Short mmCIF file of C-alpha atoms in Angstrom, two decimals:
data_model
loop_
_atom_site.label_atom_id
_atom_site.label_comp_id
_atom_site.label_asym_id
_atom_site.label_seq_id
_atom_site.Cartn_x
_atom_site.Cartn_y
_atom_site.Cartn_z
CA MET A 1 3.18 -8.85 29.47
CA GLY A 2 2.40 -6.79 26.35
CA LYS A 3 3.54 -7.64 22.85
CA LEU A 4 4.62 -5.62 19.85
CA LEU A 5 3.24 -7.18 16.66
CA VAL A 6 4.92 -5.98 13.40
CA VAL A 7 2.69 -6.84 10.44
CA SER A 8 3.41 -6.42 6.75
CA HIS A 9 0.53 -5.86 4.43
CA PRO A 10 -0.68 -8.86 2.47
CA GLU A 11 -1.10 -9.16 -1.30
CA VAL A 12 -1.79 -6.08 -3.45
CA VAL A 13 -3.26 -5.21 -6.88
CA VAL A 14 -0.14 -4.33 -8.83
CA GLU A 15 -0.80 -1.25 -10.94
CA PRO A 16 2.42 -0.32 -12.84
CA GLU A 17 1.13 3.20 -13.85
CA THR A 18 0.11 3.95 -10.29
CA PRO A 19 2.56 5.05 -7.60
CA VAL A 20 3.47 2.00 -5.38
CA THR A 21 2.42 3.99 -2.36
CA GLU A 22 -1.14 4.10 -3.76
CA TRP A 23 -1.64 0.40 -4.43
CA GLY A 24 -4.53 -1.17 -2.61
CA LEU A 25 -5.05 -4.74 -1.32
CA SER A 26 -6.19 -7.48 -3.55
CA GLU A 27 -9.13 -9.75 -2.72
CA ILE A 28 -6.64 -12.36 -1.35
CA GLY A 29 -4.92 -9.72 0.64
CA ARG A 30 -8.13 -8.48 2.12
CA ALA A 31 -9.25 -12.13 2.97
CA ARG A 32 -5.85 -12.94 4.58
CA ALA A 33 -5.99 -9.68 6.66
CA GLY A 34 -9.53 -10.52 7.69
CA THR A 35 -8.52 -13.96 8.82
CA PHE A 36 -5.67 -12.48 10.81
CA ALA A 37 -7.91 -9.90 12.34
CA GLN A 38 -9.98 -12.74 13.97
CA SER A 39 -6.87 -14.60 15.20
CA GLN A 40 -5.82 -15.16 18.81
CA THR A 41 -2.69 -13.26 18.00
CA MET A 42 -4.61 -10.08 17.40
CA SER A 43 -7.18 -10.60 20.14
CA CYS A 44 -5.48 -8.46 22.86
CA VAL A 45 -4.29 -5.51 20.71
CA THR A 46 -5.28 -2.19 22.15
CA ASP A 47 -3.68 0.06 19.59
CA ILE A 48 -2.84 -0.10 15.89
CA TRP A 49 -0.64 2.10 13.93
CA SER A 50 0.18 1.96 10.18
CA SER A 51 2.21 3.38 7.37
CA THR A 52 0.30 6.08 5.40
CA GLU A 53 0.66 3.90 2.28
CA GLN A 54 -2.72 2.71 1.08
CA LYS A 55 -2.01 -0.97 1.27
CA ALA A 56 -0.88 -0.67 4.91
CA SER A 57 -3.74 1.60 5.92
CA GLU A 58 -6.29 -0.71 4.40
CA THR A 59 -4.70 -3.64 6.31
CA ALA A 60 -4.71 -1.73 9.55
CA ALA A 61 -8.40 -0.80 9.13
CA ILE A 62 -9.22 -4.45 8.57
CA LEU A 63 -7.34 -5.48 11.58
CA ALA A 64 -8.86 -2.64 13.74
CA LYS A 65 -12.49 -3.23 12.95
CA PRO A 66 -13.23 -6.40 15.10
CA LEU A 67 -11.45 -4.80 17.95
CA GLY A 68 -13.44 -1.54 17.86
CA LEU A 69 -10.27 0.44 17.19
CA VAL A 70 -9.35 3.17 14.78
CA ALA A 71 -5.84 2.84 13.36
CA LYS A 72 -3.53 5.72 13.62
CA SER A 73 -0.87 6.43 10.95
CA ASP A 74 2.68 7.84 10.73
CA PRO A 75 4.66 8.37 7.55
CA GLY A 76 7.67 7.25 9.39
CA LEU A 77 6.47 3.68 9.10
CA GLY A 78 6.48 3.77 5.38
CA GLU A 79 8.44 1.38 3.12
CA ASN A 80 11.97 2.42 1.93
CA ASP A 81 11.54 5.28 -0.51
CA ARG A 82 11.78 3.75 -4.05
CA SER A 83 10.01 6.64 -5.78
CA THR A 84 13.04 7.33 -8.04
CA THR A 85 12.49 4.13 -9.95
CA GLY A 86 8.74 3.66 -9.57
CA PHE A 87 7.39 0.19 -10.50
CA LEU A 88 10.11 -2.40 -11.44
CA PRO A 89 9.17 -5.75 -13.06
CA PRO A 90 9.67 -8.61 -10.44
CA SER A 91 12.99 -9.87 -11.72
CA ILE A 92 14.54 -6.39 -11.66
CA PHE A 93 12.86 -5.59 -8.27
CA GLU A 94 14.35 -8.73 -6.71
CA SER A 95 17.82 -7.86 -7.90
CA ALA A 96 17.35 -4.24 -6.60
CA ALA A 97 16.16 -5.61 -3.22
CA ASP A 98 19.25 -7.84 -2.99
CA THR A 99 21.39 -4.70 -3.61
CA PHE A 100 19.37 -2.65 -1.07
CA PHE A 101 20.02 -5.18 1.69
CA GLY A 102 23.48 -6.18 0.54
CA ALA A 103 24.91 -2.70 0.42
CA PRO A 104 22.98 -0.86 3.23
CA ASN A 105 24.90 2.46 2.86
CA SER A 106 24.47 2.65 -0.89
CA SER A 107 21.50 3.79 -2.90
CA PHE A 108 20.05 1.76 -5.71
CA ARG A 109 19.26 4.20 -8.42
CA GLY A 110 18.27 7.03 -5.94
CA TRP A 111 16.37 4.72 -3.42
CA GLU A 112 16.51 5.50 0.26
CA THR A 113 19.44 3.49 1.72
CA ALA A 114 18.79 0.55 4.04
CA HIS A 115 20.60 2.28 6.78
CA ALA A 116 18.51 5.54 6.40
CA ALA A 117 15.28 3.47 6.28
CA GLN A 118 16.26 1.55 9.36
CA LEU A 119 17.04 4.70 11.35
CA ARG A 120 13.66 6.10 10.37
CA ILE A 121 11.56 2.99 11.21
CA VAL A 122 13.43 2.39 14.57
CA ARG A 123 12.98 6.18 15.55
CA THR A 124 9.30 5.99 14.64
CA VAL A 125 8.49 2.70 16.43
CA LEU A 126 10.39 3.73 19.58
CA SER A 127 8.42 6.97 19.72
CA ILE A 128 5.09 4.99 19.34
CA VAL A 129 6.04 2.44 21.93
CA LYS A 130 7.20 5.14 24.41
CA ASN A 131 3.75 6.58 24.30
CA HIS A 132 1.87 3.35 24.41
CA ASN A 133 0.15 1.81 27.47
CA GLY A 134 2.23 -1.30 27.58
CA LYS A 135 -0.41 -3.64 26.32
CA ASP A 136 -0.48 -5.39 22.92
CA LEU A 137 0.37 -2.97 20.07
CA ALA A 138 0.23 -3.77 16.34
CA ILE A 139 2.20 -1.78 13.78
CA VAL A 140 1.27 -2.40 10.09
CA THR A 141 4.17 -1.64 7.81
CA HIS A 142 6.07 -3.23 4.94
CA GLY A 143 8.38 -6.13 4.36
CA ALA A 144 11.83 -4.28 3.93
CA VAL A 145 11.50 -1.83 6.87
CA GLY A 146 9.90 -4.49 9.00
CA THR A 147 12.90 -6.63 8.35
CA LEU A 148 15.24 -3.57 9.08
CA LEU A 149 13.44 -3.03 12.38
CA TRP A 150 13.77 -6.71 13.33
CA CYS A 151 17.55 -6.73 12.47
CA HIS A 152 18.05 -3.69 14.73
CA LEU A 153 15.92 -5.05 17.65
CA ALA A 154 17.59 -8.59 17.36
CA ALA A 155 21.11 -7.01 17.13
CA LYS A 156 21.74 -8.48 13.73
CA GLU A 157 23.43 -7.00 10.73
CA ILE A 158 21.16 -5.93 7.87
CA ASP A 159 20.77 -9.04 5.76
CA ARG A 160 18.11 -10.10 3.36
CA ARG A 161 18.12 -13.58 4.80
CA PHE A 162 15.95 -12.15 7.63
CA ASP A 163 13.38 -10.68 5.10
CA GLN A 164 9.80 -12.03 4.85
CA PRO A 165 9.30 -14.78 2.22
CA GLY A 166 6.25 -12.96 0.78
CA GLN A 167 3.68 -10.37 1.53
CA GLY A 168 1.39 -10.73 4.57
CA HIS A 169 3.59 -11.74 7.47
CA PHE A 170 4.29 -10.74 11.10
CA TRP A 171 6.76 -11.01 13.90
CA ARG A 172 6.37 -10.44 17.57
CA ALA A 173 8.50 -8.77 20.29
CA ASP A 174 8.12 -8.17 23.98
CA ILE A 175 6.70 -4.62 24.41
CA LYS A 176 9.10 -3.69 27.17
CA THR A 177 12.42 -5.10 26.11
CA LEU A 178 11.47 -5.06 22.33
CA GLN A 179 13.47 -8.31 21.87
CA PRO A 180 11.98 -10.23 18.95
CA GLU A 181 10.56 -13.61 19.98
CA PHE A 182 10.64 -15.05 16.34
CA GLY A 183 11.06 -13.95 12.79
CA TRP A 184 8.46 -13.51 10.10
CA ARG A 185 5.46 -15.79 10.13
CA PRO A 186 2.38 -15.80 7.71
CA ILE A 187 -0.54 -13.93 8.91
CA ALA A 188 -3.02 -16.57 7.46
#
């Protein structure tokens, strides 16, 4: 039976003057993605999709290479739109993320709301799965929207307690029922 793997990109190079969507993977992030690419978990994947953000597309390319695949991309898999604030220092970002998850219908300083981001990621993933061959499928995305997708498929309220504990994690679901089998686990 096929599996859906939802993977968040690993560590990035933080460049405060560069749009977050253009940040690339760090050496550690590339190494962790390379380790996951060689794992048993990835061994039966027949298709890989990613967000169009650089860190996700780089991760997808690393995961696709040993399988002889070319990753496809869809902007609907992108992280919640935070372009109104740009880079936020970690302490401010963590507080903003708490607000994002804690008030899903409200926007933090112009950010896309959690409910809007959840509707987008769910719609995009359902469309990809509908047109997939039923075998293992990997979707490389981001922590917040990956969590929002998990909450929807697990029939849980949006809550940050389901969020990944750091960058570079994955969760798995049955490809037919889309029921998550477990929450976020480290890729390496």
